[in-house]
mmCIF file of C-alpha atoms in Angstrom:
data_model
loop_
_atom_site.group_PDB
_atom_site.id
_atom_site.type_symbol
_atom_site.label_atom_id
_atom_site.label_comp_id
_atom_site.label_asym_id
_atom_site.label_seq_id
_atom_site.Cartn_x
_atom_site.Cartn_y
_atom_site.Cartn_z
ATOM 1 C CA UNK A 1 158.308 119.544 229.022
ATOM 2 C CA UNK A 2 155.972 122.472 228.343
ATOM 3 C CA UNK A 3 153.729 121.405 231.253
ATOM 4 C CA UNK A 4 156.760 121.373 233.544
ATOM 5 C CA UNK A 5 157.610 125.040 232.940
ATOM 6 C CA UNK A 6 154.012 126.278 232.848
ATOM 7 C CA UNK A 7 153.105 124.465 236.072
ATOM 8 C CA UNK A 8 156.293 125.219 237.980
ATOM 9 C CA UNK A 9 156.845 128.931 237.186
ATOM 10 C CA UNK A 10 153.934 131.370 237.476
ATOM 11 C CA UNK A 11 155.777 134.006 235.418
ATOM 12 C CA UNK A 12 155.929 131.680 232.388
ATOM 13 C CA UNK A 13 152.885 132.175 230.144
ATOM 14 C CA UNK A 14 153.980 130.415 226.946
ATOM 15 C CA UNK A 15 156.428 127.637 226.093
ATOM 16 C CA UNK A 16 157.696 126.834 222.594
ATOM 17 C CA UNK A 17 159.441 123.495 222.025
ATOM 18 C CA UNK A 18 161.133 122.956 218.656
ATOM 19 C CA UNK A 19 162.624 119.608 217.685
ATOM 20 C CA UNK A 20 164.659 118.740 214.595
ATOM 21 C CA UNK A 21 165.790 115.219 213.792
ATOM 22 C CA UNK A 22 169.158 114.412 212.208
ATOM 23 C CA UNK A 23 169.933 111.048 210.660
ATOM 24 C CA UNK A 24 173.482 109.688 210.837
ATOM 25 C CA UNK A 25 175.256 106.664 209.343
ATOM 26 C CA UNK A 26 178.520 105.276 210.576
ATOM 27 C CA UNK A 27 181.416 106.182 208.240
ATOM 28 C CA UNK A 28 183.120 103.178 206.677
ATOM 29 C CA UNK A 29 186.903 103.478 206.320
ATOM 30 C CA UNK A 30 188.795 100.761 204.459
ATOM 31 C CA UNK A 31 185.676 98.574 204.479
ATOM 32 C CA UNK A 32 185.420 98.747 208.273
ATOM 33 C CA UNK A 33 182.833 100.824 210.200
ATOM 34 C CA UNK A 34 184.734 103.576 212.021
ATOM 35 C CA UNK A 35 184.084 103.490 215.795
ATOM 36 C CA UNK A 36 183.372 107.200 216.176
ATOM 37 C CA UNK A 37 182.938 108.814 212.755
ATOM 38 C CA UNK A 38 179.563 109.442 211.144
ATOM 39 C CA UNK A 39 178.122 111.173 208.092
ATOM 40 C CA UNK A 40 174.787 112.900 207.813
ATOM 41 C CA UNK A 41 172.680 111.112 205.222
ATOM 42 C CA UNK A 42 169.241 112.611 205.201
ATOM 43 C CA UNK A 43 167.942 114.708 202.365
ATOM 44 C CA UNK A 44 165.607 116.758 204.527
ATOM 45 C CA UNK A 45 165.123 117.573 208.198
ATOM 46 C CA UNK A 46 161.950 116.382 209.933
ATOM 47 C CA UNK A 47 160.696 118.994 212.387
ATOM 48 C CA UNK A 48 158.193 119.404 215.182
ATOM 49 C CA UNK A 49 157.150 122.588 217.016
ATOM 50 C CA UNK A 50 154.892 122.696 220.046
ATOM 51 C CA UNK A 51 153.463 125.967 221.348
ATOM 52 C CA UNK A 52 151.701 125.763 224.694
ATOM 53 C CA UNK A 53 150.124 128.384 226.913
ATOM 54 C CA UNK A 54 148.091 127.892 230.066
ATOM 55 C CA UNK A 55 144.913 127.618 227.977
ATOM 56 C CA UNK A 56 145.920 126.193 224.590
ATOM 57 C CA UNK A 57 148.308 123.864 222.806
ATOM 58 C CA UNK A 58 149.188 123.703 219.126
ATOM 59 C CA UNK A 59 151.482 121.302 217.344
ATOM 60 C CA UNK A 60 153.199 121.753 213.975
ATOM 61 C CA UNK A 61 155.149 119.068 212.183
ATOM 62 C CA UNK A 62 156.664 118.719 208.764
ATOM 63 C CA UNK A 63 159.913 118.747 206.856
ATOM 64 C CA UNK A 64 162.445 121.441 205.955
ATOM 65 C CA UNK A 65 165.471 121.653 203.718
ATOM 66 C CA UNK A 66 164.105 119.285 201.068
ATOM 67 C CA UNK A 67 165.846 120.237 197.822
ATOM 68 C CA UNK A 68 163.896 119.420 194.662
ATOM 69 C CA UNK A 69 164.984 119.524 191.020
ATOM 70 C CA UNK A 70 162.788 119.014 187.954
ATOM 71 C CA UNK A 71 164.763 119.202 184.723
ATOM 72 C CA UNK A 72 161.862 119.553 182.284
ATOM 73 C CA UNK A 73 158.104 120.047 182.095
ATOM 74 C CA UNK A 74 157.968 122.944 184.537
ATOM 75 C CA UNK A 75 156.359 125.703 182.519
ATOM 76 C CA UNK A 76 155.760 129.220 183.763
ATOM 77 C CA UNK A 77 153.151 130.982 181.658
ATOM 78 C CA UNK A 78 149.943 132.928 182.103
ATOM 79 C CA UNK A 79 151.247 134.800 185.153
ATOM 80 C CA UNK A 80 150.680 138.500 185.831
ATOM 81 C CA UNK A 81 153.404 140.751 184.431
ATOM 82 C CA UNK A 82 154.455 144.358 184.921
ATOM 83 C CA UNK A 83 157.387 146.598 184.014
ATOM 84 C CA UNK A 84 159.551 144.707 186.554
ATOM 85 C CA UNK A 85 158.893 141.227 185.092
ATOM 86 C CA UNK A 86 162.099 139.709 183.721
ATOM 87 C CA UNK A 87 161.132 136.036 183.404
ATOM 88 C CA UNK A 88 159.699 135.299 179.953
ATOM 89 C CA UNK A 89 156.726 132.899 179.774
ATOM 90 C CA UNK A 90 157.584 129.361 178.622
ATOM 91 C CA UNK A 91 156.000 125.928 178.694
ATOM 92 C CA UNK A 92 159.287 124.199 179.612
ATOM 93 C CA UNK A 93 161.813 125.349 182.198
ATOM 94 C CA UNK A 94 164.161 123.878 184.815
ATOM 95 C CA UNK A 95 162.770 124.125 188.352
ATOM 96 C CA UNK A 96 164.908 123.885 191.493
ATOM 97 C CA UNK A 97 163.825 124.874 194.982
ATOM 98 C CA UNK A 98 164.261 124.094 198.652
ATOM 99 C CA UNK A 99 161.037 123.235 200.426
ATOM 100 C CA UNK A 100 159.732 123.678 203.939
ATOM 101 C CA UNK A 101 156.280 122.198 204.472
ATOM 102 C CA UNK A 102 154.383 121.857 207.724
ATOM 103 C CA UNK A 103 150.910 121.224 209.013
ATOM 104 C CA UNK A 104 149.477 122.271 212.332
ATOM 105 C CA UNK A 105 146.600 121.493 214.611
ATOM 106 C CA UNK A 106 145.546 120.863 218.153
ATOM 107 C CA UNK A 107 147.014 117.641 219.471
ATOM 108 C CA UNK A 108 144.571 115.022 220.689
ATOM 109 C CA UNK A 109 144.775 114.002 224.351
ATOM 110 C CA UNK A 110 147.610 111.540 224.920
ATOM 111 C CA UNK A 111 147.017 107.985 226.040
ATOM 112 C CA UNK A 112 147.148 107.548 229.807
ATOM 113 C CA UNK A 113 150.765 107.333 230.849
ATOM 114 C CA UNK A 114 152.875 108.207 233.893
ATOM 115 C CA UNK A 115 153.810 111.915 234.094
ATOM 116 C CA UNK A 116 157.201 112.959 232.756
ATOM 117 C CA UNK A 117 159.603 113.626 235.622
ATOM 118 C CA UNK A 118 162.112 116.406 235.099
ATOM 119 C CA UNK A 119 164.754 117.131 237.677
#
């Protein structure tokens, strides 16, 4: 897709493609799968982001929206403090957060395949 826009339009110098995946399960009503009702079931959203210019390509992939909860054994101590610090040090504390994690790199050349045709 990025090649299409970079090769077709001289004024385009950079293309960013972002993809998020959603997982759906058919809703069951009265023990019967409903023909057109679904519920989102995933706990996090897989993601991919491609940035391509005429001379470089980078690819990032990961996960976002992963909610984590640890109910014990998450101590916060030994951290720098100042007059604005309100969190007291402790060796045991509840930890809850939402995570986005991604890695990036330069994609390796794809296997030989027919070119993608966009109309």
